[in-house]
Short mmCIF file of C-alpha atoms in Angstrom, two decimals:
data_model
loop_
_atom_site.label_atom_id
_atom_site.label_comp_id
_atom_site.label_asym_id
_atom_site.label_seq_id
_atom_site.Cartn_x
_atom_site.Cartn_y
_atom_site.Cartn_z
CA MET A 207 115.64 101.96 121.31
CA GLY A 208 117.93 101.01 118.43
CA SER A 209 120.31 99.22 120.77
CA ASN A 210 117.48 96.97 121.97
CA ARG A 211 116.87 95.84 118.43
CA THR A 212 120.53 95.13 117.84
CA ARG A 213 120.79 93.24 121.10
CA ASP A 214 118.01 90.91 119.90
CA LEU A 215 120.07 90.11 116.81
CA THR A 216 123.26 89.52 118.74
CA LYS A 217 124.68 86.00 118.83
CA THR A 218 127.90 84.81 120.34
CA ALA A 219 130.23 82.68 118.27
CA ASN A 220 132.01 81.75 121.46
CA GLN A 221 131.73 83.24 124.94
CA ASN A 222 134.53 85.79 124.38
CA GLU A 223 133.20 87.36 121.16
CA VAL A 224 129.99 89.33 120.82
CA TYR A 225 128.79 90.60 117.44
CA TYR A 226 126.59 93.68 117.14
CA PHE A 227 124.76 94.82 114.05
CA ASP A 228 124.87 98.47 113.20
CA PRO A 229 121.41 100.06 113.69
CA ARG A 230 121.88 102.09 110.51
CA THR A 231 122.38 98.91 108.51
CA LEU A 232 119.22 97.38 109.95
CA ARG A 233 117.27 100.59 109.30
CA ASN A 234 118.51 100.69 105.69
CA LYS A 235 117.58 97.05 105.18
CA LYS A 236 114.07 97.83 106.44
CA ARG A 237 113.85 100.76 104.03
CA ILE A 238 114.98 98.62 101.10
CA ALA A 239 112.44 95.95 102.12
CA GLY A 240 109.73 98.63 102.20
CA VAL A 241 110.68 99.82 98.73
CA CYS A 242 110.65 96.25 97.38
CA PHE A 243 107.25 95.56 98.96
CA THR A 244 105.87 98.81 97.54
CA VAL A 245 107.19 97.98 94.07
CA ALA A 246 105.61 94.52 94.26
CA MET A 247 102.23 95.86 95.37
CA LEU A 248 102.24 98.69 92.80
CA SER A 249 103.03 96.29 89.99
CA HIS A 250 100.21 94.01 91.13
CA CYS A 251 97.87 97.02 91.12
CA VAL A 252 99.00 97.86 87.58
CA SER A 253 98.34 94.23 86.64
CA CYS A 254 94.80 94.53 88.02
CA PHE A 255 94.33 97.69 85.98
CA LEU A 256 95.55 95.92 82.82
CA ILE A 257 93.02 93.14 83.41
CA TYR A 258 90.30 95.76 83.84
CA LEU A 259 91.30 97.52 80.61
CA ALA A 260 91.30 94.24 78.68
CA VAL A 261 87.93 93.10 80.04
CA THR A 262 86.30 96.46 79.30
CA GLN A 263 87.93 96.27 75.84
CA LYS A 264 89.83 99.51 76.08
CA ILE A 265 92.88 97.48 74.99
CA SER A 266 92.95 94.15 73.21
CA TYR A 267 93.64 90.93 75.09
CA TYR A 268 96.88 90.48 73.16
CA GLU A 269 98.12 93.90 74.27
CA GLY A 270 96.99 93.09 77.79
CA VAL A 271 99.08 89.92 77.82
CA LEU A 272 102.10 91.71 76.40
CA PHE A 273 101.94 94.36 79.13
CA PHE A 274 100.79 92.04 81.92
CA ILE A 275 103.68 89.56 81.78
CA PRO A 276 106.58 92.01 82.37
CA VAL A 277 104.62 93.95 85.00
CA TRP A 278 103.77 90.73 86.82
CA ILE A 279 107.43 89.62 86.69
CA ILE A 280 108.45 92.93 88.32
CA GLY A 281 105.96 92.23 91.10
CA TYR A 282 107.27 88.70 91.53
CA TRP A 283 110.87 89.86 91.84
CA GLY A 284 109.88 92.69 94.16
CA GLY A 285 108.26 90.17 96.49
CA THR A 286 111.29 87.89 96.27
CA PHE A 287 113.71 90.71 97.09
CA PHE A 288 111.43 91.79 99.95
CA SER A 289 111.62 88.38 101.60
CA ARG A 290 115.39 88.04 101.08
CA VAL A 291 116.46 91.48 102.30
CA LEU A 292 114.80 90.91 105.68
CA ASP A 293 117.19 88.09 106.59
CA VAL A 294 120.38 88.83 108.50
CA LYS A 295 123.04 86.16 108.55
CA LEU A 296 124.54 85.74 111.98
CA PRO A 297 128.20 84.86 112.57
CA ASP A 298 127.32 81.29 113.58
CA GLY A 299 125.67 80.73 110.19
CA SER A 300 122.04 80.99 111.28
CA LYS A 301 119.58 83.53 109.91
CA LYS A 302 117.45 85.99 111.82
CA CYS A 303 114.61 88.14 110.48
CA ILE A 304 114.84 91.86 111.26
CA ILE A 305 111.06 92.22 111.66
CA SER A 306 108.66 89.93 113.48
CA GLU A 307 108.20 86.58 111.82
CA SER A 308 104.39 86.85 111.74
CA THR A 309 104.55 90.23 109.98
CA ARG A 310 107.00 88.88 107.46
CA LYS A 311 104.87 85.80 106.73
CA THR A 312 101.73 87.92 106.38
CA LEU A 313 103.32 90.37 103.94
CA ASN A 314 104.97 87.57 101.95
CA ASN A 315 101.64 85.72 101.72
CA VAL A 316 99.85 88.87 100.55
CA VAL A 317 102.33 89.43 97.72
CA PHE A 318 102.50 85.73 96.77
CA PHE A 319 98.77 84.98 96.76
CA LEU A 320 97.91 88.23 95.02
CA GLY A 321 100.37 87.32 92.26
CA ILE A 322 98.89 83.82 91.91
CA LEU A 323 95.36 85.25 91.92
CA LEU A 324 96.27 87.72 89.17
CA VAL A 325 97.68 84.97 86.96
CA ALA A 326 94.57 82.83 87.54
CA VAL A 327 92.17 85.69 86.79
CA TRP A 328 94.13 86.71 83.71
CA GLY A 329 94.22 83.12 82.50
CA TYR A 330 90.45 82.77 82.98
CA PHE A 331 89.64 85.96 81.07
CA TYR A 332 92.14 85.19 78.35
CA ILE A 333 90.77 81.68 77.77
CA THR A 334 87.08 82.57 78.01
CA HIS A 335 87.16 85.83 76.09
CA CYS A 336 90.01 85.58 73.63
CA LEU A 337 90.44 81.92 72.77
CA MET A 338 86.72 81.12 72.75
CA VAL A 339 86.02 84.07 70.45
CA GLU A 340 88.67 82.84 68.01
CA LYS A 341 87.24 79.33 68.11
CA ASN A 342 83.72 80.60 67.45
CA THR A 343 84.83 82.82 64.57
CA GLN A 344 86.68 79.90 62.98
CA LEU A 345 83.58 77.74 63.22
CA THR A 346 81.34 80.39 61.64
CA ASN A 347 83.78 81.11 58.81
CA GLN A 348 83.79 77.51 57.60
#
């Protein structure tokens, strides 16, 4: 079963040389990709929780922003590492993905669009709840 996967990733530089990829290396790369994807999704879940805490006013919006930004950056880098670790560079210089291309695109899109959605939602709540409140309090104090 493992040899079938390595045979798919085999390319010939010329007709006399055949390169095989070690199945353990491919398995380890898949494990690392799984860890990176899990880190990205967990950090996005923590970001959602921070938004919830800020909206329900269990923490202030300023604290929410201070915690949200580093957590979101961890999720962004986790998604980036996930997409990069799945590529295997072949001897002829081309790249091959170690999982199916549709699965990779789907998982990358989930991490990417969830991250963009979190930034948009956080921006909306920050502008409407925090900045508008400050503007209204400044108007009433004058």
